[in-house]
Short mmCIF file of C-alpha atoms in Angstrom, two decimals:
data_model
loop_
_atom_site.label_atom_id
_atom_site.label_comp_id
_atom_site.label_asym_id
_atom_site.label_seq_id
_atom_site.Cartn_x
_atom_site.Cartn_y
_atom_site.Cartn_z
CA MET A 1 -16.68 -9.79 21.96
CA GLU A 2 -14.88 -11.22 18.95
CA HIS A 3 -15.25 -9.27 15.73
CA PHE A 4 -13.66 -8.91 12.30
CA ASN A 5 -12.50 -5.79 10.52
CA LYS A 6 -14.50 -4.84 7.45
CA THR A 7 -12.87 -3.55 4.26
CA PHE A 8 -14.41 -0.62 2.36
CA CYS A 9 -13.58 0.68 -1.10
CA LEU A 10 -13.70 4.28 -2.31
CA GLU A 11 -13.05 5.61 -5.79
CA VAL A 12 -11.51 9.09 -5.74
CA LYS A 13 -10.50 11.39 -8.56
CA GLY A 14 -9.34 14.94 -9.05
CA ASP A 15 -7.75 17.35 -11.51
CA TYR A 16 -4.49 17.78 -9.55
CA ALA A 17 -2.64 16.09 -6.68
CA CYS A 18 0.56 16.59 -4.73
CA PHE A 19 1.77 13.90 -2.32
CA THR A 20 4.89 15.77 -1.27
CA ARG A 21 8.17 13.90 -0.90
CA PRO A 22 9.63 14.75 2.53
CA GLU A 23 13.20 14.80 1.14
CA MET A 24 12.31 17.80 -1.07
CA LYS A 25 12.56 20.67 1.39
CA VAL A 26 12.34 23.72 -0.88
CA GLU A 27 10.21 22.91 -3.92
CA ARG A 28 7.20 20.61 -3.76
CA VAL A 29 7.68 17.37 -5.70
CA SER A 30 4.98 14.72 -5.57
CA TYR A 31 5.32 10.96 -5.28
CA ASP A 32 4.16 9.07 -8.39
CA VAL A 33 1.00 7.84 -6.67
CA ILE A 34 -1.06 8.51 -3.57
CA THR A 35 0.56 7.60 -0.24
CA PRO A 36 -1.21 5.43 2.39
CA SER A 37 -1.29 8.39 4.79
CA SER A 38 -3.11 10.57 2.22
CA ALA A 39 -5.54 7.74 1.51
CA ARG A 40 -6.20 7.38 5.24
CA GLY A 41 -6.94 11.10 5.43
CA ILE A 42 -9.66 10.74 2.78
CA PHE A 43 -11.44 8.01 4.78
CA GLU A 44 -11.11 10.04 7.99
CA ALA A 45 -12.58 13.11 6.27
CA ILE A 46 -15.75 11.07 5.70
CA PHE A 47 -15.94 9.34 9.08
CA TRP A 48 -13.70 9.12 12.13
CA LYS A 49 -14.19 8.49 15.84
CA PRO A 50 -11.78 7.65 18.69
CA ALA A 51 -13.28 4.14 18.61
CA ILE A 52 -12.03 3.34 15.09
CA ARG A 53 -8.83 3.33 13.06
CA TRP A 54 -8.37 3.15 9.26
CA ARG A 55 -5.77 0.78 7.78
CA ILE A 56 -5.07 1.13 4.04
CA ARG A 57 -4.68 -2.33 2.43
CA LYS A 58 -4.61 -1.77 -1.34
CA ILE A 59 -4.41 1.05 -3.89
CA GLU A 60 -5.44 0.72 -7.54
CA ILE A 61 -4.24 3.34 -10.04
CA LEU A 62 -6.95 3.94 -12.63
CA ASN A 63 -5.43 6.72 -14.77
CA PRO A 64 -1.94 6.87 -16.35
CA ILE A 65 0.58 8.83 -14.25
CA LYS A 66 0.81 12.35 -15.70
CA TRP A 67 2.82 15.32 -14.45
CA ILE A 68 2.50 19.10 -14.54
CA SER A 69 4.97 21.78 -13.46
CA VAL A 70 3.40 24.82 -11.77
CA ARG A 71 4.92 28.03 -10.40
CA ARG A 72 2.69 29.76 -7.88
CA ASN A 73 2.66 32.27 -5.03
CA GLU A 74 2.52 30.95 -1.46
CA VAL A 75 2.48 32.57 1.98
CA GLY A 76 5.68 31.76 3.86
CA GLN A 77 4.30 32.24 7.39
CA THR A 78 1.77 30.55 9.63
CA ALA A 79 -0.86 32.59 11.44
CA SER A 80 -1.22 32.12 15.18
CA ASP A 81 -3.74 33.28 17.77
CA ARG A 82 -1.15 35.57 19.36
CA SER A 83 -0.26 37.43 16.15
CA GLU A 84 -2.19 40.35 14.70
CA GLY A 85 -2.33 38.72 11.29
CA ILE A 86 -0.07 38.31 8.28
CA PHE A 87 0.75 41.03 5.77
CA ILE A 88 0.80 38.96 2.60
CA GLU A 89 2.93 41.41 0.58
CA THR A 90 5.90 40.79 2.89
CA ALA A 91 5.35 37.04 3.39
CA ARG A 92 4.72 36.03 -0.22
CA GLN A 93 7.03 33.46 -1.82
CA GLN A 94 7.14 32.20 -5.38
CA ARG A 95 7.75 28.46 -5.52
CA ALA A 96 7.78 25.81 -8.20
CA GLY A 97 6.04 22.48 -7.85
CA LEU A 98 5.90 19.21 -9.75
CA PHE A 99 2.37 17.87 -9.34
CA LEU A 100 0.23 15.04 -10.69
CA ARG A 101 -2.74 15.79 -12.92
CA ASP A 102 -5.93 13.97 -13.84
CA VAL A 103 -5.62 11.32 -11.14
CA ALA A 104 -8.04 8.54 -10.18
CA TYR A 105 -7.60 5.81 -7.57
CA ARG A 106 -9.55 3.02 -5.98
CA LEU A 107 -8.66 2.80 -2.28
CA TYR A 108 -9.27 -0.19 -0.02
CA ALA A 109 -9.18 0.32 3.73
CA GLU A 110 -10.06 -1.73 6.80
CA LEU A 111 -12.16 -0.13 9.48
CA GLU A 112 -10.57 -1.37 12.71
CA PHE A 113 -12.63 -1.20 15.89
CA ILE A 114 -10.65 -0.19 19.00
CA PRO A 115 -11.89 -1.58 22.34
CA HIS A 116 -12.51 1.10 24.95
CA PRO A 117 -9.45 0.39 27.20
CA ASN A 118 -7.07 0.76 24.21
CA ARG A 119 -8.29 4.14 23.00
CA THR A 120 -6.32 7.34 23.22
CA GLU A 121 -7.91 10.47 24.59
CA THR A 122 -8.90 13.16 22.13
CA LYS A 123 -9.67 16.78 22.82
CA ARG A 124 -11.22 17.45 19.41
CA SER A 125 -14.62 15.82 19.32
CA VAL A 126 -16.84 16.11 16.25
CA PRO A 127 -18.93 19.32 16.45
CA GLU A 128 -22.64 18.69 16.96
CA PRO A 129 -23.73 20.53 13.75
CA LEU A 130 -21.77 18.01 11.67
CA LEU A 131 -23.79 15.05 12.97
CA ASP A 132 -27.17 14.04 11.60
CA THR A 133 -30.04 13.16 13.94
CA TRP A 134 -29.87 9.46 13.01
CA GLU A 135 -26.14 9.42 13.84
CA LYS A 136 -26.77 10.85 17.32
CA GLU A 137 -29.35 8.12 17.90
CA GLU A 138 -26.85 5.47 16.78
CA PHE A 139 -24.20 6.71 19.23
CA ARG A 140 -26.65 6.43 22.13
CA LYS A 141 -27.09 2.69 21.52
CA ASP A 142 -24.81 -0.08 22.76
CA GLU A 143 -21.42 0.15 21.11
CA ASN A 144 -20.44 -2.49 18.56
CA PRO A 145 -18.36 -2.53 15.33
CA GLY A 146 -21.42 -3.03 13.12
CA LYS A 147 -22.73 0.37 14.15
CA TYR A 148 -19.61 2.09 12.82
CA TYR A 149 -19.65 0.02 9.61
CA GLY A 150 -23.22 1.14 8.95
CA ILE A 151 -22.56 4.81 9.71
CA PHE A 152 -19.61 4.94 7.31
CA GLU A 153 -21.55 3.23 4.52
CA ARG A 154 -24.45 5.66 4.82
CA ARG A 155 -22.20 8.72 4.97
CA ALA A 156 -20.06 7.64 1.98
CA ARG A 157 -23.11 6.71 -0.10
CA LYS A 158 -24.70 10.12 0.54
CA GLY A 159 -21.45 12.01 -0.15
CA GLN A 160 -21.26 13.32 3.43
CA CYS A 161 -17.93 14.34 4.95
CA PHE A 162 -16.66 16.30 7.96
CA ASN A 163 -14.32 18.26 5.65
CA GLN A 164 -13.82 18.07 1.89
CA PRO A 165 -11.35 15.22 1.10
CA TYR A 166 -8.25 16.29 -0.80
CA LEU A 167 -5.32 14.80 -2.70
CA GLY A 168 -2.23 15.71 -0.72
CA CYS A 169 -2.83 19.48 -0.52
CA ARG A 170 -6.05 21.11 0.63
CA GLU A 171 -6.34 23.14 -2.58
CA PHE A 172 -6.55 19.86 -4.55
CA SER A 173 -9.98 18.65 -3.46
CA CYS A 174 -11.33 15.40 -4.84
CA GLU A 175 -14.59 13.63 -5.59
CA PHE A 176 -15.36 10.29 -3.98
CA ARG A 177 -17.92 7.51 -4.20
CA LEU A 178 -18.44 4.24 -2.37
CA ILE A 179 -17.80 1.11 -4.45
CA ASP A 180 -20.07 -1.85 -3.63
CA GLY A 181 -19.29 -4.21 -6.53
CA HIS A 182 -16.28 -4.37 -8.88
CA THR A 183 -17.70 -6.18 -11.89
CA THR A 184 -18.32 -3.12 -14.08
CA GLU A 185 -15.67 -0.79 -12.67
CA THR A 186 -12.65 0.65 -14.49
CA VAL A 187 -9.65 -1.69 -14.54
CA PRO A 188 -6.25 -0.45 -13.21
CA ILE A 189 -3.54 0.65 -15.64
CA SER A 190 -1.34 -2.11 -17.07
CA GLU A 191 1.95 -0.85 -15.68
CA THR A 192 4.49 -2.49 -13.37
CA ARG A 193 7.14 -0.38 -11.68
CA ASP A 194 9.27 -0.18 -8.55
CA LEU A 195 8.47 3.26 -7.07
CA GLY A 196 11.14 3.11 -4.37
CA PHE A 197 10.66 3.93 -0.71
CA MET A 198 7.51 5.89 0.06
CA LEU A 199 6.14 7.54 3.17
CA TYR A 200 3.70 5.15 4.84
CA ASP A 201 2.45 7.29 7.72
CA LEU A 202 3.55 9.13 10.83
CA ASP A 203 4.18 7.00 13.90
CA PHE A 204 2.61 8.43 17.07
CA GLU A 205 2.85 5.20 19.09
CA LYS A 206 6.29 5.92 20.55
CA ASN A 207 5.69 9.57 21.31
CA VAL A 208 2.31 11.25 20.92
CA LYS A 209 3.77 14.77 20.91
CA GLU A 210 6.64 14.10 18.50
CA SER A 211 5.86 11.76 15.61
CA SER A 212 8.40 9.97 13.43
CA PRO A 213 7.94 8.95 9.76
CA ALA A 214 7.55 5.34 8.64
CA PHE A 215 8.43 4.17 5.10
CA PHE A 216 7.85 1.08 2.94
CA ARG A 217 9.04 -0.19 -0.44
CA CYS A 218 6.29 0.72 -2.91
CA CYS A 219 5.94 -1.68 -5.86
CA MET A 220 3.17 -1.28 -8.42
CA GLU A 221 2.17 -4.46 -10.25
CA GLN A 222 -0.28 -4.03 -13.12
CA GLY A 223 -1.52 -0.81 -11.56
CA VAL A 224 -2.06 -2.30 -8.10
CA ILE A 225 -0.12 -1.53 -4.90
CA ASN A 226 -0.57 -3.93 -1.99
CA VAL A 227 0.13 -1.99 1.20
CA PRO A 228 1.84 -4.05 3.93
CA ALA A 229 0.39 -4.22 7.43
CA TRP A 230 1.51 -1.46 9.79
CA ASP A 231 3.17 -3.94 12.18
CA SER A 232 4.94 -5.97 9.46
CA GLU A 233 8.71 -6.06 8.90
CA GLU A 234 8.27 -4.34 5.51
CA VAL A 235 7.47 -1.06 7.26
CA ARG A 236 10.63 0.84 8.29
CA LYS A 237 10.01 2.93 11.40
#
């Protein structure tokens, strides 16, 4: 069955954000604006299934880019099921970070429907308590892209999400709302700048167990970033 991808728009905002540059190994330093991978994570926090894939197409920056330097305590270890826990007093590290503050974006993403033969297997299905009764009824019906479009719209309009969306780091949670019309919305900032190479996303297509980063040249024109297609030559994998 032939179908077309539908584009959705979300407006997100938060007090702080950190889209960490991978070249900064020790101290956290954020990119100037949100990365496509972080934007994708926000859409997936609201709705995701193995049958769909989110493709970020455009980012609008609504607030001027502002920075804040923060020194904070972090835990330098990761807990595992085999360990007996972490004693924080011995694992604590003090690290500096250069974050963004008072951020607001308008994110445009295509919801791409994946035909059944092309899907990858997943072992982490959505827990039953996170699904509403009407969603369970929808999944029992014949599968088609329109069903997924409708489910996302209803979830985003109600403010529902599987986990709280965040801006780069989980401690920087954000608010979101679905944008239906753009006539009365805030206009992007009037700033044009070449932001250099930016992380696009992690590439799992070559090797599912070991991903590799993909980058693109990020150029902001009058507060708008047009994100190239994943398969285009502009994306360096």
